[in-house]
Amino acid sequence: MTQRATLPMTIALLITTLGFATLIFVQEAASPPLIYGAYYAGTMIAVYLGVRLWLPHSDVLLLPIVTLLTGVGLVVIYRLTFAGAEAENLAITQAGWILAGSGILVCVVLFFRDYQKLFAYKYLLAVAAVALVASTFTPLGYEVNGARLWLRVGPATFQPSEFARIALIIFFAGYLAEKRDIWAATSRSFLGIQLPALKYFGPIALVWALSLGLLVFEKDLGSSLLFFAVPLLMLYAATGRIAYVILGTMLFAVGSFVTYLMFDHVQLRVATWLDPWSDPDDAGFQITQSVFNIADGGITGTGLGSGFSQTIPEVQTDFIFSTIASELGLLGATALLLAFLVFVYRGMKIALVADDDASKLLAFGLTAMFAMQTLIIVGGVTKAIPLTGITLPFVSYGGSSVVGNFILTGLLLVVSEKAGKRAAEDESTLYSSREKTA
Amino acid sequence: MNAQLRRTFYLFVAGFVALVGVLAYWQVYARESLANDPSNSLQSRRVQEVPRGLVLAGDGETELARSEQGENGNYSRVYPEGPVYAGVTGYWSSRYGASGIEIGQNNNLSGNGEPETLDELLNQVSGGPLAGNDIELTLDPELQRLAYDSIANSSTGRGSAVALNPKNGEILSLVSYPSFDPNNIDENFEELAQDPDNPLLNRATQGLYPPGSTFKVITAAAALEAGVQPSDRYTDNGTYETPGYTVYNYRGREYGRQTFEEAFGNSVNTIFAEIGNEDVGAEALAQTATDFGFYDPYEDFPLPIALSFFNPPPEQWDQGNIAQSSFGQQTVSSTVFEMALVAGAVANGGTLMEPRLVREVRSPDGAILDKPTPSARSEIMDEDTASSLNDLMQEAVTQVESGAQIPGVKVAGKTGTAEAPGDQLHSWFISFAPADDPEIAVAVLVENGQEGYKQALPIARRMIEGYLRSQGAISNESPSPPPAPPQNEQTTPNNQPAQPKTDQSTQPKTNDSFQFPFQGQGKSPQNPGQTPGQVPGQVPGQNQGQNPGQVPGQAPQVPGQNSGQAPGQRPPGG
């Protein structure tokens, strides 16, 4: 585990500063109050120092990545709105969400250091996850762009599925670790695939189907894909049986086909994906504009502030990657993808060195979700796969997404702390035993 | 469990690599085709947000096109010289696309090209404005204005003038009239496209005309190469017979015994038909024309140039076609631009210089990005042949076309009077001076201007004189008699030409030209209703037709395509 990341932190903050300086001096954008920049930098530095203080053995390299991604996100959100009427608001709001997310991360670090206690409440978390997803069907929920994903509680609005995902991953990690042996060694078989007894299979299938079904009805296709893929990957990690993945994918194919037949909006999505050029002004507008802007960037990009991606609908949330590819070019976009990949790599490393199955599965599940989310949205805006509306972690504008990903990071940190601490103890034991023999 | 974790990680890595691949596909491989997608408006939006470069005349001061920022922050294009340079600058319209230098040098003017200086690279990386590069042209502002006014005030007000420096290929003026004002192209485009006078047609580069007797310069070059001496004697008895086609001289004149030199000066069609058939032959004649630039699209030139060509093609020529080609009628179509290059090649000792319109490309902060150097395009003939041809053209001026003479300067030239429907002949003159050390070569065409000496010649002479005077090659102390104005001012361009009688009285020798005086007497006029040579050229394919706006609404016909398939279909020409 990397326990010092002062230099990467400095570089991440410098890159963010460079981005804002470019916008302010070259594009002559009105500067947002500089104090917000100080708040942001101060927050990230405080989180870094706090984590080093409270979790001295954790993999602190995650934080410079988070700083880089949120910083790039802030710069791009600011760039996309600096000409508009609500100019400073979005970037400042986002900075506020980052502050809130950091606070929650610190809470996770402080209060969930003994995260394994969470597994004791796994069924409760499963119920909570389903309830969260279902909550948008209550009068508190409301629709945005035809998808019912939002919940309004007082003045605050949030997307419950962002948090339900994490709860669900904790549930799956705890449940699969407990029943892992049973899943790995089973007697019944179906189509040559050995299946565990319904008694063990039931709870997981129930939670899975319920959350998936609800999301499909909410027309939240991106989250549906995540809720499907991540548990499947965790199942594979727990059992090592590729047959489950194949079976799951077959089920998914059938399910997708049924959804395709059932819902007009799904058919439209697929048609738009296959041929957006036939209707570039209406149904295909968003994706064709995205691809035009990405192509416009070329290898080196148009330069920050010189592209035209601000006209893509939802550009600051789902399509923020199009702006980055357009203005920073293939080089900048690839660099950002590499930053995501480094986060995934660190997450995987944490899973690898974790002590017990539940911790491994938890770290793996969180990392897999992070990776899948990135792949799905970047693949979507580049027209590699059908577009589904989810956020780019840490970069996209959106409070629930930012806070959710900070929680995810906090959990990875506490998992890494435990393994790191044990490794440090092993080392000191080894050291002292050597001393004795000497 | 760790094996599964690793495998899944590799899966994710593969996913990220695939995404980079998809990005590379869009941003590198498919970039250009997407940029040109009709539903992609990014380019036109960028155009309005970034100032395009300046276009300057050859003096480095006269602004021909610049970008001005409007109140909404978008830039629009301003052409301070308006219609005078419209044939060169073209127009830049968000609705109708672009033409001229605006499109021909778009990569430079838009700044969309690859970054060429460190500043540009830094700007691109930092997102600074990529202002377009400035372009300085080779055009001489005084000469351009003089040529423009002269063509505008010619008898029909339809024509073109091209002048160049024969030694380095720099285009000194390029005029087409009627012209248009590129400043308000958006409002006037539809009207201009409908105008029967076709102001959107660049008559210098896109108008195709039979070059008439000016083509005899090419025939003479071929003849000299074939061994014909200026002193060789020929006999004209007024006609030259080929199977199916009889050549007559202009106004049916009979010249009797003539040396080749005299035949060139007097522009004796029959003798040129004879030389073409008996001394030169189809292949050599067509080859010489090709050496001079026929069938050459001049792809490096920033304006699209219509191909000068023969129809029917030389391989299919019979004797009648060779005869017609020898004096530049019916089978031959050329641009004014091409004929100016012909004059320039003779002037430059037989070496055709690469024609150049752009002298310098500069970045917005003044760094020189490109400065084309003069280069020889082709060696058409050896110095001796060129020198003989130079003498022939000088003799033509001193002995016959005295109206082209300028005191103290040796002028070489050749008139042309090209057939056109009715009696509305096209008036041509190609010339260069000083003949012993040429500084300028010109080609002038006045549509339906009648005989070459009447309209084209005085304009060419004024251009040459004006240019040489401005260059100090003629002292102001020995002014030539004021050139007779080619046309009275009250004549509007579209009027039928009113022939100024003064011209005829001062120009007694009228033997240059082609005429078909004996309408109906020719052998088997099969298609008397056809009108060869009437309409100035087609708009050719290389008219950068990214958008329909560049093609003038009227599609002019290709002269010669509806004529000359069969020799003798026209009444005899001389």
Short mmCIF file of C-alpha atoms in Angstrom, two decimals, chain A residues 22 26-27 236-237 239-240 277 280 291-296 298-300 302-304 306 308 311 325 329-330 333 337 340-341 345 348 351-352 357 360 364 368 371-372 375 378-379 382, chain B residues 1-9 11-13 15-16 19-20 22-24 26-28 30-31 34-35 37 39-43 45-47 49 121 123-130:
data_model
loop_
_atom_site.label_atom_id
_atom_site.label_comp_id
_atom_site.label_asym_id
_atom_site.label_seq_id
_atom_site.Cartn_x
_atom_site.Cartn_y
_atom_site.Cartn_z
CA THR A 22 -6.17 28.71 -18.89
CA VAL A 26 -6.58 32.71 -22.25
CA GLN A 27 -10.32 32.54 -22.62
CA TYR A 236 -17.68 -14.93 -10.56
CA ALA A 237 -14.98 -13.64 -8.21
CA THR A 239 -16.98 -18.86 -7.05
CA GLY A 240 -14.53 -18.81 -9.90
CA TRP A 277 -27.19 9.84 -38.60
CA PRO A 280 -29.30 14.02 -36.51
CA VAL A 291 -19.27 12.29 -31.85
CA PHE A 292 -18.82 15.44 -33.95
CA ASN A 293 -17.27 17.21 -31.00
CA ILE A 294 -15.04 14.30 -30.10
CA ALA A 295 -13.84 14.09 -33.71
CA ASP A 296 -13.37 17.86 -33.78
CA GLY A 298 -8.38 15.41 -33.01
CA ILE A 299 -5.19 14.32 -31.37
CA THR A 300 -4.31 17.46 -29.43
CA THR A 302 -9.23 22.26 -29.76
CA GLY A 303 -7.79 23.68 -26.56
CA LEU A 304 -9.68 24.26 -23.34
CA SER A 306 -12.34 26.49 -27.81
CA PHE A 308 -18.41 23.70 -29.15
CA THR A 311 -24.47 22.62 -27.07
CA ALA A 325 -12.16 14.56 -25.67
CA GLY A 329 -8.02 15.75 -27.64
CA LEU A 330 -7.11 12.11 -27.84
CA ALA A 333 -8.90 11.97 -22.95
CA LEU A 337 -8.89 7.31 -18.85
CA PHE A 340 -9.46 6.08 -14.01
CA LEU A 341 -7.50 2.94 -14.73
CA TYR A 345 -5.76 -0.77 -10.36
CA MET A 348 -7.99 -4.23 -7.34
CA ALA A 351 -8.95 -6.44 -3.00
CA LEU A 352 -5.98 -8.68 -3.69
CA ASP A 357 -13.24 -13.04 1.57
CA LYS A 360 -11.91 -8.86 -0.89
CA PHE A 364 -13.64 -5.83 -5.65
CA ALA A 368 -15.82 -3.16 -10.38
CA ALA A 371 -14.77 0.60 -13.56
CA MET A 372 -18.04 -0.53 -15.13
CA LEU A 375 -16.68 2.04 -19.23
CA VAL A 378 -17.50 6.61 -21.93
CA GLY A 379 -18.53 3.79 -24.25
CA THR A 382 -18.32 7.54 -27.95
CA MET B 1 -10.17 -15.81 -5.42
CA ASN B 2 -7.22 -13.69 -6.46
CA ALA B 3 -7.03 -15.39 -9.87
CA GLN B 4 -10.57 -14.24 -10.64
CA LEU B 5 -9.75 -10.73 -9.43
CA ARG B 6 -6.77 -10.55 -11.72
CA ARG B 7 -8.72 -11.83 -14.69
CA THR B 8 -11.44 -9.32 -14.10
CA PHE B 9 -8.86 -6.58 -13.87
CA LEU B 11 -10.95 -7.47 -18.59
CA PHE B 12 -11.26 -3.90 -17.38
CA VAL B 13 -7.89 -3.00 -18.84
CA GLY B 15 -12.17 -2.30 -21.85
CA PHE B 16 -10.15 0.87 -21.32
CA LEU B 19 -12.20 2.87 -25.44
CA VAL B 20 -8.92 4.52 -26.40
CA VAL B 22 -12.72 3.98 -30.24
CA LEU B 23 -11.53 7.49 -29.44
CA ALA B 24 -8.63 7.15 -31.86
CA TRP B 26 -13.22 9.07 -34.15
CA GLN B 27 -10.44 11.57 -33.55
CA VAL B 28 -7.94 10.40 -36.11
CA ALA B 30 -12.91 9.31 -39.08
CA ARG B 31 -12.13 12.90 -38.17
CA LEU B 34 -17.15 13.68 -39.73
CA ALA B 35 -16.00 17.27 -40.11
CA ASP B 37 -20.75 15.64 -42.52
CA SER B 39 -25.25 17.81 -40.25
CA ASN B 40 -22.02 18.90 -38.55
CA SER B 41 -22.16 22.63 -38.04
CA LEU B 42 -19.04 22.93 -35.90
CA GLN B 43 -16.86 24.22 -38.72
CA ARG B 45 -19.60 27.97 -36.07
CA ARG B 46 -15.86 28.03 -35.61
CA VAL B 47 -15.52 30.18 -38.69
CA GLU B 49 -15.85 32.80 -33.83
CA LEU B 121 1.21 25.32 -31.11
CA ASN B 123 -2.23 28.62 -28.63
CA GLN B 124 -3.67 25.36 -29.78
CA VAL B 125 -2.65 23.55 -26.62
CA SER B 126 -3.82 26.33 -24.34
CA GLY B 127 -7.02 26.91 -26.24
CA GLY B 128 -6.14 30.39 -27.37
CA PRO B 129 -7.75 31.78 -30.47
CA LEU B 130 -6.34 30.30 -33.62
#
